[in-house]
mmCIF file of C-alpha atoms in Angstrom:
data_model
loop_
_atom_site.group_PDB
_atom_site.id
_atom_site.type_symbol
_atom_site.label_atom_id
_atom_site.label_comp_id
_atom_site.label_asym_id
_atom_site.label_seq_id
_atom_site.Cartn_x
_atom_site.Cartn_y
_atom_site.Cartn_z
ATOM 1 C CA UNK A 9 12.674 87.712 20.453
ATOM 2 C CA UNK A 10 9.539 88.232 17.192
ATOM 3 C CA UNK A 11 11.538 85.123 15.392
ATOM 4 C CA UNK A 12 10.758 82.646 18.154
ATOM 5 C CA UNK A 13 7.403 83.905 18.667
ATOM 6 C CA UNK A 14 7.626 83.999 14.550
ATOM 7 C CA UNK A 15 8.447 80.298 14.665
ATOM 8 C CA UNK A 16 5.950 79.582 18.104
ATOM 9 C CA UNK A 17 2.534 80.736 15.929
ATOM 10 C CA UNK A 18 4.520 78.847 13.005
ATOM 11 C CA UNK A 19 4.378 75.450 15.183
ATOM 12 C CA UNK A 20 1.001 76.437 16.276
ATOM 13 C CA UNK A 21 -0.532 76.580 12.542
ATOM 14 C CA UNK A 22 0.818 73.249 11.502
ATOM 15 C CA UNK A 23 0.047 71.990 14.199
ATOM 16 C CA UNK A 24 -3.545 73.126 13.985
ATOM 17 C CA UNK A 25 -3.378 72.168 9.838
ATOM 18 C CA UNK A 26 -1.787 68.398 11.251
ATOM 19 C CA UNK A 27 -3.955 67.215 14.266
ATOM 20 C CA UNK A 28 -7.398 68.336 12.178
ATOM 21 C CA UNK A 29 -5.794 67.099 8.705
ATOM 22 C CA UNK A 30 -3.919 63.859 10.663
ATOM 23 C CA UNK A 31 -6.262 61.237 9.739
ATOM 24 C CA UNK A 32 -6.495 61.435 6.179
ATOM 25 C CA UNK A 33 -2.928 62.706 5.749
ATOM 26 C CA UNK A 34 -1.727 58.825 7.558
ATOM 27 C CA UNK A 35 -4.717 58.185 4.601
ATOM 28 C CA UNK A 36 -2.481 58.716 1.976
ATOM 29 C CA UNK A 37 0.542 57.987 3.228
ATOM 30 C CA UNK A 38 -0.747 54.046 3.675
ATOM 31 C CA UNK A 39 -2.320 54.407 0.807
ATOM 32 C CA UNK A 40 1.002 55.258 -1.485
ATOM 33 C CA UNK A 41 3.459 53.365 0.964
ATOM 34 C CA UNK A 42 1.236 50.647 -0.367
ATOM 35 C CA UNK A 43 0.937 51.097 -3.571
ATOM 36 C CA UNK A 44 5.326 51.702 -3.306
ATOM 37 C CA UNK A 45 5.898 47.982 -1.651
ATOM 38 C CA UNK A 46 3.051 46.631 -3.614
ATOM 39 C CA UNK A 47 4.875 48.029 -7.316
ATOM 40 C CA UNK A 48 8.408 46.153 -5.370
ATOM 41 C CA UNK A 49 6.653 43.433 -4.407
ATOM 42 C CA UNK A 50 4.280 42.207 -7.006
ATOM 43 C CA UNK A 51 4.925 38.364 -8.209
ATOM 44 C CA UNK A 52 6.041 36.580 -12.077
ATOM 45 C CA UNK A 53 2.977 35.759 -11.641
ATOM 46 C CA UNK A 54 1.398 39.140 -11.805
ATOM 47 C CA UNK A 55 2.500 38.604 -15.681
ATOM 48 C CA UNK A 56 0.405 35.960 -16.690
ATOM 49 C CA UNK A 57 -2.794 37.251 -15.592
ATOM 50 C CA UNK A 58 -2.621 35.464 -11.725
ATOM 51 C CA UNK A 59 -3.254 39.533 -9.729
ATOM 52 C CA UNK A 60 -0.576 40.306 -7.495
ATOM 53 C CA UNK A 61 1.165 37.586 -4.783
ATOM 54 C CA UNK A 62 2.991 38.979 -1.854
ATOM 55 C CA UNK A 63 6.321 37.122 0.077
ATOM 56 C CA UNK A 64 5.311 36.023 3.590
ATOM 57 C CA UNK A 65 6.751 38.413 5.074
ATOM 58 C CA UNK A 66 5.141 40.732 2.823
ATOM 59 C CA UNK A 67 1.164 39.762 3.412
ATOM 60 C CA UNK A 68 2.253 39.461 7.392
ATOM 61 C CA UNK A 69 2.796 43.319 6.773
ATOM 62 C CA UNK A 70 -0.054 43.916 4.804
ATOM 63 C CA UNK A 71 -1.652 41.703 7.865
ATOM 64 C CA UNK A 72 -0.691 44.179 10.265
ATOM 65 C CA UNK A 73 -1.498 47.593 8.716
ATOM 66 C CA UNK A 74 -5.755 46.090 7.902
ATOM 67 C CA UNK A 75 -4.925 45.668 11.060
ATOM 68 C CA UNK A 76 -4.240 48.253 12.784
ATOM 69 C CA UNK A 77 -6.299 50.119 9.922
ATOM 70 C CA UNK A 78 -10.032 52.307 10.702
ATOM 71 C CA UNK A 79 -12.879 50.769 9.026
ATOM 72 C CA UNK A 80 -12.366 53.339 6.023
ATOM 73 C CA UNK A 81 -8.867 53.052 5.381
ATOM 74 C CA UNK A 82 -8.758 49.282 5.786
ATOM 75 C CA UNK A 83 -11.664 49.999 2.958
ATOM 76 C CA UNK A 84 -9.696 52.053 0.716
ATOM 77 C CA UNK A 85 -6.258 49.802 1.225
ATOM 78 C CA UNK A 86 -8.745 47.382 0.142
ATOM 79 C CA UNK A 87 -10.420 48.735 -2.958
ATOM 80 C CA UNK A 88 -6.579 49.550 -3.916
ATOM 81 C CA UNK A 89 -4.814 46.392 -3.402
ATOM 82 C CA UNK A 90 -7.603 44.609 -5.519
ATOM 83 C CA UNK A 91 -7.408 47.426 -8.550
ATOM 84 C CA UNK A 92 -3.575 46.554 -8.565
ATOM 85 C CA UNK A 93 -4.259 43.611 -8.720
ATOM 86 C CA UNK A 94 -6.753 44.400 -11.804
ATOM 87 C CA UNK A 95 -3.845 46.919 -13.713
ATOM 88 C CA UNK A 96 -1.551 44.090 -13.095
ATOM 89 C CA UNK A 97 -4.059 41.889 -15.359
ATOM 90 C CA UNK A 98 -4.720 43.849 -18.019
ATOM 91 C CA UNK A 99 -1.393 45.094 -18.584
ATOM 92 C CA UNK A 100 0.026 41.476 -18.461
ATOM 93 C CA UNK A 101 -3.774 40.578 -21.080
ATOM 94 C CA UNK A 102 -1.787 43.545 -22.763
ATOM 95 C CA UNK A 103 1.778 42.190 -23.107
ATOM 96 C CA UNK A 104 -0.128 38.537 -24.384
ATOM 97 C CA UNK A 105 -1.412 40.997 -27.210
ATOM 98 C CA UNK A 106 2.000 43.205 -28.094
ATOM 99 C CA UNK A 107 4.253 39.965 -28.919
ATOM 100 C CA UNK A 108 1.516 38.183 -30.861
ATOM 101 C CA UNK A 109 1.198 40.922 -32.421
ATOM 102 C CA UNK A 110 4.035 41.759 -32.725
ATOM 103 C CA UNK A 111 4.548 38.107 -34.180
ATOM 104 C CA UNK A 112 1.629 37.607 -36.338
ATOM 105 C CA UNK A 113 3.573 40.924 -38.047
ATOM 106 C CA UNK A 114 7.143 39.774 -37.585
ATOM 107 C CA UNK A 115 5.226 36.521 -39.567
ATOM 108 C CA UNK A 116 3.627 39.639 -43.201
ATOM 109 C CA UNK A 117 6.698 40.822 -43.046
ATOM 110 C CA UNK A 118 8.663 37.435 -43.608
ATOM 111 C CA UNK A 119 5.234 37.276 -46.072
ATOM 112 C CA UNK A 120 5.692 39.923 -48.345
ATOM 113 C CA UNK A 121 9.844 40.239 -48.571
ATOM 114 C CA UNK A 122 9.400 36.510 -50.497
ATOM 115 C CA UNK A 123 6.872 37.500 -52.514
ATOM 116 C CA UNK A 124 8.410 40.471 -53.226
ATOM 117 C CA UNK A 125 12.182 37.883 -53.729
ATOM 118 C CA UNK A 126 9.128 35.886 -56.568
ATOM 119 C CA UNK A 127 7.988 39.617 -58.323
ATOM 120 C CA UNK A 128 12.782 41.031 -58.721
ATOM 121 C CA UNK A 129 13.304 37.303 -60.143
ATOM 122 C CA UNK A 130 10.352 37.274 -62.080
ATOM 123 C CA UNK A 131 10.833 41.180 -63.014
ATOM 124 C CA UNK A 132 15.329 40.092 -63.760
ATOM 125 C CA UNK A 133 14.658 36.851 -65.188
ATOM 126 C CA UNK A 134 12.491 38.547 -68.200
ATOM 127 C CA UNK A 135 14.742 41.280 -67.810
ATOM 128 C CA UNK A 136 17.624 38.504 -68.728
ATOM 129 C CA UNK A 137 15.172 36.520 -71.417
ATOM 130 C CA UNK A 138 15.850 39.795 -73.541
ATOM 131 C CA UNK A 139 19.094 40.751 -73.250
ATOM 132 C CA UNK A 140 19.564 37.432 -74.645
ATOM 133 C CA UNK A 141 17.326 37.423 -77.065
ATOM 134 C CA UNK A 142 18.948 40.807 -78.361
ATOM 135 C CA UNK A 143 22.884 40.008 -77.715
ATOM 136 C CA UNK A 144 21.291 36.696 -80.457
ATOM 137 C CA UNK A 145 20.062 38.708 -82.649
ATOM 138 C CA UNK A 146 22.799 41.398 -82.954
ATOM 139 C CA UNK A 147 25.833 38.055 -82.876
ATOM 140 C CA UNK A 148 26.865 39.008 -86.272
ATOM 141 C CA UNK A 149 27.649 43.053 -85.985
ATOM 142 C CA UNK A 150 29.417 42.079 -82.311
ATOM 143 C CA UNK A 151 31.580 39.678 -83.965
ATOM 144 C CA UNK A 152 31.654 42.070 -86.335
ATOM 145 C CA UNK A 153 33.154 44.611 -84.616
ATOM 146 C CA UNK A 154 35.670 41.827 -82.056
ATOM 147 C CA UNK A 155 37.607 41.219 -85.409
ATOM 148 C CA UNK A 156 37.531 44.684 -86.571
ATOM 149 C CA UNK A 157 38.917 46.011 -82.687
ATOM 150 C CA UNK A 158 41.165 42.877 -83.313
ATOM 151 C CA UNK A 159 42.612 43.855 -86.906
ATOM 152 C CA UNK A 160 43.161 47.625 -85.687
ATOM 153 C CA UNK A 161 45.573 46.745 -82.160
ATOM 154 C CA UNK A 162 47.417 44.348 -84.845
ATOM 155 C CA UNK A 163 47.630 47.346 -87.316
ATOM 156 C CA UNK A 164 48.925 49.614 -84.330
ATOM 157 C CA UNK A 165 51.251 47.208 -83.565
ATOM 158 C CA UNK A 166 52.814 46.653 -86.817
ATOM 159 C CA UNK A 167 53.354 51.165 -86.924
ATOM 160 C CA UNK A 168 56.366 51.628 -89.173
ATOM 161 C CA UNK A 169 59.325 54.360 -88.235
ATOM 162 C CA UNK A 170 57.520 57.611 -89.627
ATOM 163 C CA UNK A 171 54.937 57.105 -87.115
ATOM 164 C CA UNK A 172 51.994 55.627 -89.582
ATOM 165 C CA UNK A 173 50.684 52.801 -90.319
ATOM 166 C CA UNK A 174 52.377 50.673 -93.055
ATOM 167 C CA UNK A 175 48.528 50.988 -94.833
ATOM 168 C CA UNK A 176 46.455 54.288 -94.645
ATOM 169 C CA UNK A 177 42.975 52.730 -92.964
ATOM 170 C CA UNK A 178 41.566 55.689 -93.882
ATOM 171 C CA UNK A 179 40.920 54.996 -97.982
ATOM 172 C CA UNK A 180 40.957 58.914 -100.269
ATOM 173 C CA UNK A 181 38.055 59.776 -102.658
#
């Protein structure tokens, strides 16, 4: 019996709370449902900054909702509708700005890469020129080393049976 009494007291409290705040709660529920519905239904036109356009069924439901709502709820719903339209317009504008900045950044990146390639090409050309100049300057020395290496490899091929070279590459002093 005590348990039944608690339930009935709880029901009474909830009923009392609900009756006092029922219109407010209804306003918030309607506002939430509207915002949720608008978020799902918004058209491609909103991306291009044209505000919210509802399809035929959604527009009929919206009009019915506005006709059934009291003045305060209707005003708050219309303000919410306008603010959502503004937000969607701003979102479209920001998306456009982001695309423009992305394109500008991509173009700048390509320009910088081209400049780096040109700078690297100039440095590589200078290094290649220095290499060619150094090779030309030391060409006689390189030729001498090459001929000595050829003579040494030919001499190694003429080894005698005793395991030595036919001549002594290191003269005695």
